[in-house]
């Protein structure tokens, strides 16, 4: 039950652009186990695809599958589905009927989340790193300016969205829902969840599996071998993608940005609310990490005495 409750919190976070499911997984203490289990599942899927055609049988894939922490994955997945369904039911009318206010909250959530990849890169950035981040931000700004109306009808777009969104499991601070918003796929995905559109959900899930096998593995490799520059690029991409969350903009067919012209006061207050929520999550995560490190140092001192 406790693991399912943690999963529900991660599911709620995944439905909110700007709050990373990976960050919440860190806070509730399941991140490393979750990533380890996801790694075994990804390896099992990859081996199933490569070994069977080569005539080597399912042995290695089954071994990787057995190594996955199913005692964590099953209750966590149940909780995530429940949390995601509840959040989707509440968020869909909010985004549809009150887009400006919803985007204001999301803008604040994501802006505060920039601190995670920025601080995680370690140390002050050099001039070339600021330029790299600026180039990544410019690319994201341009991509999110493109009109993606009708993309939900394209199975390849849905598969790609699922593959990209699952990357949020790897990097705390990267929100899967924000990635969907930046791609213009957030509302159709939430609508599909609410309407139990199994066709769309199945295609999206296929993309998530592809992402688990390919993109997640690539991201993990980049973070291990090129940690600093990867986080610099991700910070720039997130910053540039904020364009997709500007409260005063056109619809999906008109991605123009406009100056604040109506309901400025409530919009700013909601932006500050979103910023404060992520700040509170980050502070809670920092305190949990500091407490864990303190306990570790304490055990080390006792071991030496």
PDB file of C-alpha atoms in Angstrom:
ATOM      1  CA  UNK A   1       0.000   0.000   0.000  1.00  0.00           C
ATOM      2  CA  UNK A   2       2.829   2.383   0.856  1.00  0.00           C
ATOM      3  CA  UNK A   3       4.497   1.772  -2.525  1.00  0.00           C
ATOM      4  CA  UNK A   4       1.175   2.251  -4.339  1.00  0.00           C
ATOM      5  CA  UNK A   5       0.702   5.583  -2.546  1.00  0.00           C
ATOM      6  CA  UNK A   6       4.155   6.680  -3.664  1.00  0.00           C
ATOM      7  CA  UNK A   7       3.256   5.626  -7.188  1.00  0.00           C
ATOM      8  CA  UNK A   8       0.073   7.718  -7.078  1.00  0.00           C
ATOM      9  CA  UNK A   9       2.146  10.790  -6.179  1.00  0.00           C
ATOM     10  CA  UNK A  10       4.421  10.120  -9.165  1.00  0.00           C
ATOM     11  CA  UNK A  11       1.352   9.676 -11.383  1.00  0.00           C
ATOM     12  CA  UNK A  12      -0.082  13.010 -10.255  1.00  0.00           C
ATOM     13  CA  UNK A  13       3.282  14.652 -10.971  1.00  0.00           C
ATOM     14  CA  UNK A  14       3.443  13.136 -14.460  1.00  0.00           C
ATOM     15  CA  UNK A  15       0.120  14.794 -15.300  1.00  0.00           C
ATOM     16  CA  UNK A  16       1.396  18.221 -14.231  1.00  0.00           C
ATOM     17  CA  UNK A  17       3.742  20.024 -16.631  1.00  0.00           C
ATOM     18  CA  UNK A  18       6.776  21.248 -14.703  1.00  0.00           C
ATOM     19  CA  UNK A  19       6.668  18.717 -11.862  1.00  0.00           C
ATOM     20  CA  UNK A  20       8.941  15.851 -12.796  1.00  0.00           C
ATOM     21  CA  UNK A  21       7.916  12.324 -11.954  1.00  0.00           C
ATOM     22  CA  UNK A  22      11.622  11.605 -11.516  1.00  0.00           C
ATOM     23  CA  UNK A  23      11.900  14.378  -8.931  1.00  0.00           C
ATOM     24  CA  UNK A  24       8.940  13.024  -6.961  1.00  0.00           C
ATOM     25  CA  UNK A  25      10.408   9.505  -7.220  1.00  0.00           C
ATOM     26  CA  UNK A  26      13.577  10.892  -5.630  1.00  0.00           C
ATOM     27  CA  UNK A  27      11.604  12.552  -2.832  1.00  0.00           C
ATOM     28  CA  UNK A  28       9.588   9.435  -1.982  1.00  0.00           C
ATOM     29  CA  UNK A  29      12.720   7.286  -2.074  1.00  0.00           C
ATOM     30  CA  UNK A  30      12.128   4.943  -5.043  1.00  0.00           C
ATOM     31  CA  UNK A  31      14.107   6.638  -7.830  1.00  0.00           C
ATOM     32  CA  UNK A  32      17.197   4.421  -7.896  1.00  0.00           C
ATOM     33  CA  UNK A  33      15.177   1.196  -7.590  1.00  0.00           C
ATOM     34  CA  UNK A  34      12.798   2.409 -10.321  1.00  0.00           C
ATOM     35  CA  UNK A  35      15.601   3.280 -12.730  1.00  0.00           C
ATOM     36  CA  UNK A  36      17.329  -0.030 -12.026  1.00  0.00           C
ATOM     37  CA  UNK A  37      14.113  -1.963 -12.702  1.00  0.00           C
ATOM     38  CA  UNK A  38      13.440   0.078 -15.859  1.00  0.00           C
ATOM     39  CA  UNK A  39      16.966  -0.730 -17.029  1.00  0.00           C
ATOM     40  CA  UNK A  40      16.354  -4.468 -16.661  1.00  0.00           C
ATOM     41  CA  UNK A  41      13.009  -4.218 -18.458  1.00  0.00           C
ATOM     42  CA  UNK A  42      14.575  -2.247 -21.293  1.00  0.00           C
ATOM     43  CA  UNK A  43      17.360  -4.821 -21.600  1.00  0.00           C
ATOM     44  CA  UNK A  44      14.805  -7.661 -21.603  1.00  0.00           C
ATOM     45  CA  UNK A  45      12.828  -6.014 -24.405  1.00  0.00           C
ATOM     46  CA  UNK A  46      15.958  -5.320 -26.421  1.00  0.00           C
ATOM     47  CA  UNK A  47      17.183  -8.907 -26.038  1.00  0.00           C
ATOM     48  CA  UNK A  48      13.762 -10.284 -26.953  1.00  0.00           C
ATOM     49  CA  UNK A  49      13.880  -8.306 -30.192  1.00  0.00           C
ATOM     50  CA  UNK A  50      17.494  -9.183 -31.075  1.00  0.00           C
ATOM     51  CA  UNK A  51      17.971 -12.723 -29.713  1.00  0.00           C
ATOM     52  CA  UNK A  52      14.852 -14.451 -31.043  1.00  0.00           C
ATOM     53  CA  UNK A  53      15.459 -13.584 -34.725  1.00  0.00           C
ATOM     54  CA  UNK A  54      19.076 -14.647 -34.271  1.00  0.00           C
ATOM     55  CA  UNK A  55      17.980 -18.068 -32.980  1.00  0.00           C
ATOM     56  CA  UNK A  56      19.458 -17.609 -29.513  1.00  0.00           C
ATOM     57  CA  UNK A  57      16.127 -18.126 -27.722  1.00  0.00           C
ATOM     58  CA  UNK A  58      14.505 -16.139 -24.921  1.00  0.00           C
ATOM     59  CA  UNK A  59      16.931 -17.162 -22.174  1.00  0.00           C
ATOM     60  CA  UNK A  60      18.796 -13.878 -21.716  1.00  0.00           C
ATOM     61  CA  UNK A  61      15.603 -11.817 -22.009  1.00  0.00           C
ATOM     62  CA  UNK A  62      13.888 -13.939 -19.333  1.00  0.00           C
ATOM     63  CA  UNK A  63      16.903 -13.579 -17.055  1.00  0.00           C
ATOM     64  CA  UNK A  64      16.813  -9.778 -17.339  1.00  0.00           C
ATOM     65  CA  UNK A  65      13.061  -9.865 -16.755  1.00  0.00           C
ATOM     66  CA  UNK A  66      13.521 -11.877 -13.543  1.00  0.00           C
ATOM     67  CA  UNK A  67      16.120  -9.395 -12.296  1.00  0.00           C
ATOM     68  CA  UNK A  68      13.584  -6.531 -12.442  1.00  0.00           C
ATOM     69  CA  UNK A  69      12.196  -5.527  -9.035  1.00  0.00           C
ATOM     70  CA  UNK A  70       8.587  -6.616  -9.596  1.00  0.00           C
ATOM     71  CA  UNK A  71       7.758  -6.164  -5.922  1.00  0.00           C
ATOM     72  CA  UNK A  72       8.308  -2.460  -6.545  1.00  0.00           C
ATOM     73  CA  UNK A  73       7.089  -2.170 -10.125  1.00  0.00           C
ATOM     74  CA  UNK A  74       3.619  -3.717  -9.808  1.00  0.00           C
ATOM     75  CA  UNK A  75       2.231  -1.686  -6.854  1.00  0.00           C
ATOM     76  CA  UNK A  76       4.063   1.427  -8.079  1.00  0.00           C
ATOM     77  CA  UNK A  77       2.503   1.082 -11.539  1.00  0.00           C
ATOM     78  CA  UNK A  78      -0.978   0.598 -10.042  1.00  0.00           C
ATOM     79  CA  UNK A  79      -0.589   3.733  -7.946  1.00  0.00           C
ATOM     80  CA  UNK A  80       0.767   5.718 -10.905  1.00  0.00           C
ATOM     81  CA  UNK A  81      -2.202   4.747 -13.085  1.00  0.00           C
ATOM     82  CA  UNK A  82      -4.690   5.759 -10.377  1.00  0.00           C
ATOM     83  CA  UNK A  83      -2.933   9.086  -9.756  1.00  0.00           C
ATOM     84  CA  UNK A  84      -2.635   9.790 -13.479  1.00  0.00           C
ATOM     85  CA  UNK A  85      -6.314   9.045 -14.144  1.00  0.00           C
ATOM     86  CA  UNK A  86      -7.491  11.266 -11.299  1.00  0.00           C
ATOM     87  CA  UNK A  87      -5.211  14.125 -12.350  1.00  0.00           C
ATOM     88  CA  UNK A  88      -6.182  13.819 -15.998  1.00  0.00           C
ATOM     89  CA  UNK A  89      -9.868  14.009 -15.095  1.00  0.00           C
ATOM     90  CA  UNK A  90      -9.268  17.230 -13.158  1.00  0.00           C
ATOM     91  CA  UNK A  91      -6.760  18.819 -15.546  1.00  0.00           C
ATOM     92  CA  UNK A  92      -8.544  18.310 -18.868  1.00  0.00           C
ATOM     93  CA  UNK A  93     -11.345  20.854 -18.251  1.00  0.00           C
ATOM     94  CA  UNK A  94      -8.866  23.245 -16.664  1.00  0.00           C
ATOM     95  CA  UNK A  95      -6.635  23.341 -19.744  1.00  0.00           C
ATOM     96  CA  UNK A  96      -9.563  23.395 -22.185  1.00  0.00           C
ATOM     97  CA  UNK A  97     -11.758  26.000 -20.493  1.00  0.00           C
ATOM     98  CA  UNK A  98      -9.138  28.144 -18.738  1.00  0.00           C
ATOM     99  CA  UNK A  99      -6.089  27.858 -20.973  1.00  0.00           C
ATOM    100  CA  UNK A 100      -4.517  31.189 -19.995  1.00  0.00           C
ATOM    101  CA  UNK A 101      -4.710  30.458 -16.280  1.00  0.00           C
ATOM    102  CA  UNK A 102      -3.568  26.846 -16.699  1.00  0.00           C
ATOM    103  CA  UNK A 103      -0.566  27.925 -18.767  1.00  0.00           C
ATOM    104  CA  UNK A 104       0.320  30.538 -16.160  1.00  0.00           C
ATOM    105  CA  UNK A 105       0.545  27.821 -13.496  1.00  0.00           C
ATOM    106  CA  UNK A 106       2.514  25.542 -15.821  1.00  0.00           C
ATOM    107  CA  UNK A 107       4.900  28.382 -16.743  1.00  0.00           C
ATOM    108  CA  UNK A 108       5.709  28.910 -13.071  1.00  0.00           C
ATOM    109  CA  UNK A 109       6.136  25.168 -12.497  1.00  0.00           C
ATOM    110  CA  UNK A 110       8.609  24.751 -15.340  1.00  0.00           C
ATOM    111  CA  UNK A 111      10.524  27.975 -14.703  1.00  0.00           C
ATOM    112  CA  UNK A 112      11.275  26.848 -11.151  1.00  0.00           C
ATOM    113  CA  UNK A 113      12.204  23.366 -12.448  1.00  0.00           C
ATOM    114  CA  UNK A 114      15.069  24.847 -14.485  1.00  0.00           C
ATOM    115  CA  UNK A 115      17.057  24.921 -11.264  1.00  0.00           C
ATOM    116  CA  UNK A 116      17.400  21.112 -11.260  1.00  0.00           C
ATOM    117  CA  UNK A 117      19.408  20.572 -14.479  1.00  0.00           C
ATOM    118  CA  UNK A 118      21.221  23.889 -13.987  1.00  0.00           C
ATOM    119  CA  UNK A 119      22.418  23.069 -10.471  1.00  0.00           C
ATOM    120  CA  UNK A 120      22.982  19.417 -11.330  1.00  0.00           C
ATOM    121  CA  UNK A 121      25.533  20.335 -13.993  1.00  0.00           C
ATOM    122  CA  UNK A 122      27.963  21.267 -11.206  1.00  0.00           C
ATOM    123  CA  UNK A 123      29.911  24.495 -10.849  1.00  0.00           C
ATOM    124  CA  UNK A 124      29.660  27.755 -12.745  1.00  0.00           C
ATOM    125  CA  UNK A 125      29.170  27.635 -16.470  1.00  0.00           C
ATOM    126  CA  UNK A 126      31.864  28.861 -18.812  1.00  0.00           C
ATOM    127  CA  UNK A 127      31.150  31.130 -21.764  1.00  0.00           C
ATOM    128  CA  UNK A 128      30.977  28.244 -24.249  1.00  0.00           C
ATOM    129  CA  UNK A 129      28.471  26.461 -22.024  1.00  0.00           C
ATOM    130  CA  UNK A 130      26.234  29.530 -21.875  1.00  0.00           C
ATOM    131  CA  UNK A 131      26.462  29.698 -25.678  1.00  0.00           C
ATOM    132  CA  UNK A 132      25.587  26.002 -25.959  1.00  0.00           C
ATOM    133  CA  UNK A 133      22.578  26.474 -23.681  1.00  0.00           C
ATOM    134  CA  UNK A 134      21.512  29.540 -25.673  1.00  0.00           C
ATOM    135  CA  UNK A 135      21.725  27.579 -28.931  1.00  0.00           C
ATOM    136  CA  UNK A 136      19.647  24.754 -27.439  1.00  0.00           C
ATOM    137  CA  UNK A 137      17.114  27.291 -26.142  1.00  0.00           C
ATOM    138  CA  UNK A 138      16.888  28.905 -29.569  1.00  0.00           C
ATOM    139  CA  UNK A 139      16.272  25.533 -31.207  1.00  0.00           C
ATOM    140  CA  UNK A 140      13.535  24.667 -28.680  1.00  0.00           C
ATOM    141  CA  UNK A 141      11.972  28.119 -29.077  1.00  0.00           C
ATOM    142  CA  UNK A 142      11.768  27.639 -32.846  1.00  0.00           C
ATOM    143  CA  UNK A 143      10.426  24.079 -32.639  1.00  0.00           C
ATOM    144  CA  UNK A 144       7.662  25.057 -30.216  1.00  0.00           C
ATOM    145  CA  UNK A 145       6.634  27.886 -32.536  1.00  0.00           C
ATOM    146  CA  UNK A 146       5.585  25.397 -35.201  1.00  0.00           C
ATOM    147  CA  UNK A 147       1.915  24.591 -35.556  1.00  0.00           C
ATOM    148  CA  UNK A 148       1.236  20.980 -34.662  1.00  0.00           C
ATOM    149  CA  UNK A 149      -2.497  20.964 -35.240  1.00  0.00           C
ATOM    150  CA  UNK A 150      -3.691  17.517 -36.263  1.00  0.00           C
ATOM    151  CA  UNK A 151      -0.557  15.744 -35.020  1.00  0.00           C
ATOM    152  CA  UNK A 152      -2.681  13.566 -32.734  1.00  0.00           C
ATOM    153  CA  UNK A 153      -4.067  11.856 -35.844  1.00  0.00           C
ATOM    154  CA  UNK A 154      -0.604  10.787 -36.936  1.00  0.00           C
ATOM    155  CA  UNK A 155       0.447   7.474 -35.305  1.00  0.00           C
ATOM    156  CA  UNK A 156       4.139   8.290 -35.780  1.00  0.00           C
ATOM    157  CA  UNK A 157       3.671  11.576 -33.896  1.00  0.00           C
ATOM    158  CA  UNK A 158       1.935   9.719 -31.054  1.00  0.00           C
ATOM    159  CA  UNK A 159       4.683   7.069 -30.912  1.00  0.00           C
ATOM    160  CA  UNK A 160       7.351   9.788 -30.901  1.00  0.00           C
ATOM    161  CA  UNK A 161       5.557  11.645 -28.120  1.00  0.00           C
ATOM    162  CA  UNK A 162       5.421   8.545 -25.951  1.00  0.00           C
ATOM    163  CA  UNK A 163       9.100   7.824 -26.577  1.00  0.00           C
ATOM    164  CA  UNK A 164      10.147  11.354 -25.621  1.00  0.00           C
ATOM    165  CA  UNK A 165       7.843  11.638 -22.602  1.00  0.00           C
ATOM    166  CA  UNK A 166       9.244   8.484 -20.969  1.00  0.00           C
ATOM    167  CA  UNK A 167      12.644  10.194 -20.759  1.00  0.00           C
ATOM    168  CA  UNK A 168      11.292  12.066 -17.737  1.00  0.00           C
ATOM    169  CA  UNK A 169      11.844   8.851 -15.757  1.00  0.00           C
ATOM    170  CA  UNK A 170      15.605   9.170 -16.227  1.00  0.00           C
ATOM    171  CA  UNK A 171      16.256  12.800 -15.437  1.00  0.00           C
ATOM    172  CA  UNK A 172      14.726  14.426 -12.343  1.00  0.00           C
ATOM    173  CA  UNK A 173      13.622  17.907 -13.336  1.00  0.00           C
ATOM    174  CA  UNK A 174      12.431  16.899 -16.790  1.00  0.00           C
ATOM    175  CA  UNK A 175       8.632  16.748 -16.895  1.00  0.00           C
ATOM    176  CA  UNK A 176       6.983  14.309 -19.277  1.00  0.00           C
ATOM    177  CA  UNK A 177       3.815  16.395 -19.408  1.00  0.00           C
ATOM    178  CA  UNK A 178       5.835  19.508 -20.200  1.00  0.00           C
ATOM    179  CA  UNK A 179       7.480  17.682 -23.098  1.00  0.00           C
ATOM    180  CA  UNK A 180       4.024  16.769 -24.377  1.00  0.00           C
ATOM    181  CA  UNK A 181       2.903  20.391 -24.036  1.00  0.00           C
ATOM    182  CA  UNK A 182       5.940  21.589 -25.968  1.00  0.00           C
ATOM    183  CA  UNK A 183       5.129  19.058 -28.698  1.00  0.00           C
ATOM    184  CA  UNK A 184       1.484  20.090 -28.787  1.00  0.00           C
ATOM    185  CA  UNK A 185       0.410  16.604 -27.674  1.00  0.00           C
ATOM    186  CA  UNK A 186      -0.621  17.246 -24.065  1.00  0.00           C
ATOM    187  CA  UNK A 187      -4.329  17.930 -24.536  1.00  0.00           C
ATOM    188  CA  UNK A 188      -4.992  15.020 -26.960  1.00  0.00           C
ATOM    189  CA  UNK A 189      -3.147  12.641 -24.633  1.00  0.00           C
ATOM    190  CA  UNK A 190      -5.086  13.781 -21.547  1.00  0.00           C
ATOM    191  CA  UNK A 191      -8.314  13.542 -23.542  1.00  0.00           C
ATOM    192  CA  UNK A 192      -7.452  10.009 -24.678  1.00  0.00           C
ATOM    193  CA  UNK A 193      -6.828   8.965 -21.066  1.00  0.00           C
ATOM    194  CA  UNK A 194     -10.138  10.450 -19.921  1.00  0.00           C
ATOM    195  CA  UNK A 195     -12.116   8.888 -22.777  1.00  0.00           C
ATOM    196  CA  UNK A 196     -10.328   5.528 -22.479  1.00  0.00           C
ATOM    197  CA  UNK A 197      -9.254   5.735 -26.122  1.00  0.00           C
ATOM    198  CA  UNK A 198      -7.438   2.393 -26.136  1.00  0.00           C
ATOM    199  CA  UNK A 199      -6.186   2.844 -29.700  1.00  0.00           C
ATOM    200  CA  UNK A 200      -4.399   6.102 -28.912  1.00  0.00           C
ATOM    201  CA  UNK A 201      -3.222   4.835 -25.517  1.00  0.00           C
ATOM    202  CA  UNK A 202      -1.858   1.648 -27.103  1.00  0.00           C
ATOM    203  CA  UNK A 203       0.116   3.590 -29.730  1.00  0.00           C
ATOM    204  CA  UNK A 204       1.402   5.982 -27.063  1.00  0.00           C
ATOM    205  CA  UNK A 205       2.419   3.009 -24.885  1.00  0.00           C
ATOM    206  CA  UNK A 206       4.288   1.525 -27.848  1.00  0.00           C
ATOM    207  CA  UNK A 207       6.212   4.767 -28.133  1.00  0.00           C
ATOM    208  CA  UNK A 208       6.974   4.643 -24.400  1.00  0.00           C
ATOM    209  CA  UNK A 209       8.404   1.139 -24.850  1.00  0.00           C
ATOM    210  CA  UNK A 210      10.548   2.365 -27.747  1.00  0.00           C
ATOM    211  CA  UNK A 211      11.741   5.231 -25.578  1.00  0.00           C
ATOM    212  CA  UNK A 212      12.475   2.869 -22.696  1.00  0.00           C
ATOM    213  CA  UNK A 213      14.604   0.665 -24.933  1.00  0.00           C
ATOM    214  CA  UNK A 214      16.356   3.335 -27.006  1.00  0.00           C
ATOM    215  CA  UNK A 215      16.112   6.926 -25.800  1.00  0.00           C
ATOM    216  CA  UNK A 216      16.378   6.182 -22.086  1.00  0.00           C
ATOM    217  CA  UNK A 217      19.472   4.070 -22.703  1.00  0.00           C
ATOM    218  CA  UNK A 218      20.999   6.897 -24.762  1.00  0.00           C
ATOM    219  CA  UNK A 219      20.198   9.491 -22.100  1.00  0.00           C
ATOM    220  CA  UNK A 220      21.711   7.341 -19.360  1.00  0.00           C
ATOM    221  CA  UNK A 221      24.863   6.918 -21.424  1.00  0.00           C
ATOM    222  CA  UNK A 222      25.113  10.668 -22.062  1.00  0.00           C
ATOM    223  CA  UNK A 223      24.581  11.445 -18.385  1.00  0.00           C
ATOM    224  CA  UNK A 224      27.283   8.944 -17.394  1.00  0.00           C
ATOM    225  CA  UNK A 225      29.874   9.962 -19.999  1.00  0.00           C
ATOM    226  CA  UNK A 226      29.052  13.620 -20.696  1.00  0.00           C
ATOM    227  CA  UNK A 227      27.088  14.615 -17.610  1.00  0.00           C
ATOM    228  CA  UNK A 228      27.827  18.337 -17.510  1.00  0.00           C
ATOM    229  CA  UNK A 229      27.268  19.231 -21.155  1.00  0.00           C
ATOM    230  CA  UNK A 230      24.144  17.037 -21.301  1.00  0.00           C
ATOM    231  CA  UNK A 231      22.595  18.981 -18.438  1.00  0.00           C
ATOM    232  CA  UNK A 232      23.675  22.273 -20.015  1.00  0.00           C
ATOM    233  CA  UNK A 233      21.845  21.326 -23.231  1.00  0.00           C
ATOM    234  CA  UNK A 234      18.780  20.095 -21.329  1.00  0.00           C
ATOM    235  CA  UNK A 235      18.635  23.349 -19.360  1.00  0.00           C
ATOM    236  CA  UNK A 236      18.676  25.313 -22.600  1.00  0.00           C
ATOM    237  CA  UNK A 237      16.025  23.100 -24.191  1.00  0.00           C
ATOM    238  CA  UNK A 238      13.717  23.499 -21.197  1.00  0.00           C
ATOM    239  CA  UNK A 239      14.236  27.265 -21.125  1.00  0.00           C
ATOM    240  CA  UNK A 240      13.504  27.672 -24.835  1.00  0.00           C
ATOM    241  CA  UNK A 241      10.467  25.416 -24.612  1.00  0.00           C
ATOM    242  CA  UNK A 242       8.870  27.795 -22.115  1.00  0.00           C
ATOM    243  CA  UNK A 243       7.559  29.486 -25.239  1.00  0.00           C
ATOM    244  CA  UNK A 244       4.915  26.765 -25.413  1.00  0.00           C
ATOM    245  CA  UNK A 245       3.589  27.845 -21.995  1.00  0.00           C
ATOM    246  CA  UNK A 246       3.309  31.597 -22.477  1.00  0.00           C
ATOM    247  CA  UNK A 247      -0.208  32.404 -21.186  1.00  0.00           C
ATOM    248  CA  UNK A 248      -1.023  34.937 -23.912  1.00  0.00           C
ATOM    249  CA  UNK A 249      -0.759  33.072 -27.210  1.00  0.00           C
ATOM    250  CA  UNK A 250      -2.884  31.841 -30.072  1.00  0.00           C
ATOM    251  CA  UNK A 251      -4.422  28.397 -30.490  1.00  0.00           C
ATOM    252  CA  UNK A 252      -2.748  25.272 -31.883  1.00  0.00           C
ATOM    253  CA  UNK A 253      -3.026  26.691 -35.412  1.00  0.00           C
ATOM    254  CA  UNK A 254      -1.689  30.128 -34.441  1.00  0.00           C
ATOM    255  CA  UNK A 255       1.417  29.887 -32.268  1.00  0.00           C
ATOM    256  CA  UNK A 256       1.927  33.677 -32.116  1.00  0.00           C
ATOM    257  CA  UNK A 257       2.859  35.227 -28.764  1.00  0.00           C
ATOM    258  CA  UNK A 258       1.060  38.324 -27.505  1.00  0.00           C
ATOM    259  CA  UNK A 259       1.774  40.918 -24.846  1.00  0.00           C
ATOM    260  CA  UNK A 260      -0.204  40.615 -21.585  1.00  0.00           C
ATOM    261  CA  UNK A 261      -3.548  42.237 -22.303  1.00  0.00           C
ATOM    262  CA  UNK A 262      -6.217  40.801 -19.988  1.00  0.00           C
ATOM    263  CA  UNK A 263      -6.548  39.265 -16.519  1.00  0.00           C
ATOM    264  CA  UNK A 264      -2.907  40.130 -15.844  1.00  0.00           C
ATOM    265  CA  UNK A 265      -3.243  40.140 -12.046  1.00  0.00           C
ATOM    266  CA  UNK A 266      -4.804  36.657 -11.635  1.00  0.00           C
ATOM    267  CA  UNK A 267      -2.468  35.256 -14.270  1.00  0.00           C
ATOM    268  CA  UNK A 268       0.628  36.528 -12.450  1.00  0.00           C
ATOM    269  CA  UNK A 269      -0.661  35.183  -9.133  1.00  0.00           C
ATOM    270  CA  UNK A 270      -1.184  31.739 -10.652  1.00  0.00           C
ATOM    271  CA  UNK A 271       2.304  31.877 -12.148  1.00  0.00           C
ATOM    272  CA  UNK A 272       3.710  32.606  -8.679  1.00  0.00           C
ATOM    273  CA  UNK A 273       1.661  29.737  -7.252  1.00  0.00           C
ATOM    274  CA  UNK A 274       3.135  27.298  -9.752  1.00  0.00           C
ATOM    275  CA  UNK A 275       6.640  28.581  -9.049  1.00  0.00           C
ATOM    276  CA  UNK A 276       6.077  28.179  -5.297  1.00  0.00           C
ATOM    277  CA  UNK A 277       4.813  24.592  -5.646  1.00  0.00           C
ATOM    278  CA  UNK A 278       7.954  23.397  -7.429  1.00  0.00           C
ATOM    279  CA  UNK A 279      10.148  25.373  -5.043  1.00  0.00           C
ATOM    280  CA  UNK A 280       8.487  23.569  -2.130  1.00  0.00           C
ATOM    281  CA  UNK A 281       9.047  20.198  -3.835  1.00  0.00           C
ATOM    282  CA  UNK A 282      12.718  21.034  -4.426  1.00  0.00           C
ATOM    283  CA  UNK A 283      13.227  22.159  -0.830  1.00  0.00           C
ATOM    284  CA  UNK A 284      11.612  18.937   0.435  1.00  0.00           C
ATOM    285  CA  UNK A 285      13.856  16.895  -1.833  1.00  0.00           C
ATOM    286  CA  UNK A 286      16.955  18.799  -0.694  1.00  0.00           C
ATOM    287  CA  UNK A 287      16.099  18.238   2.962  1.00  0.00           C
ATOM    288  CA  UNK A 288      15.525  14.539   2.363  1.00  0.00           C
ATOM    289  CA  UNK A 289      18.881  14.228   0.586  1.00  0.00           C
ATOM    290  CA  UNK A 290      20.688  16.176   3.324  1.00  0.00           C
ATOM    291  CA  UNK A 291      19.094  13.990   6.009  1.00  0.00           C
ATOM    292  CA  UNK A 292      20.122  10.816   4.157  1.00  0.00           C
ATOM    293  CA  UNK A 293      23.691  12.085   3.803  1.00  0.00           C
ATOM    294  CA  UNK A 294      23.736  12.977   7.500  1.00  0.00           C
ATOM    295  CA  UNK A 295      22.641   9.459   8.435  1.00  0.00           C
ATOM    296  CA  UNK A 296      25.313   8.044   6.129  1.00  0.00           C
ATOM    297  CA  UNK A 297      28.037  10.133   7.777  1.00  0.00           C
ATOM    298  CA  UNK A 298      26.755   9.076  11.171  1.00  0.00           C
ATOM    299  CA  UNK A 299      27.015   5.394  10.274  1.00  0.00           C
ATOM    300  CA  UNK A 300      30.496   6.043   8.934  1.00  0.00           C
ATOM    301  CA  UNK A 301      31.616   7.608  12.221  1.00  0.00           C
ATOM    302  CA  UNK A 302      30.179   4.707  14.215  1.00  0.00           C
ATOM    303  CA  UNK A 303      31.952   2.248  11.945  1.00  0.00           C
ATOM    304  CA  UNK A 304      35.313   3.903  12.584  1.00  0.00           C
ATOM    305  CA  UNK A 305      34.976   3.949  16.381  1.00  0.00           C
TER     306      UNK A 305
END
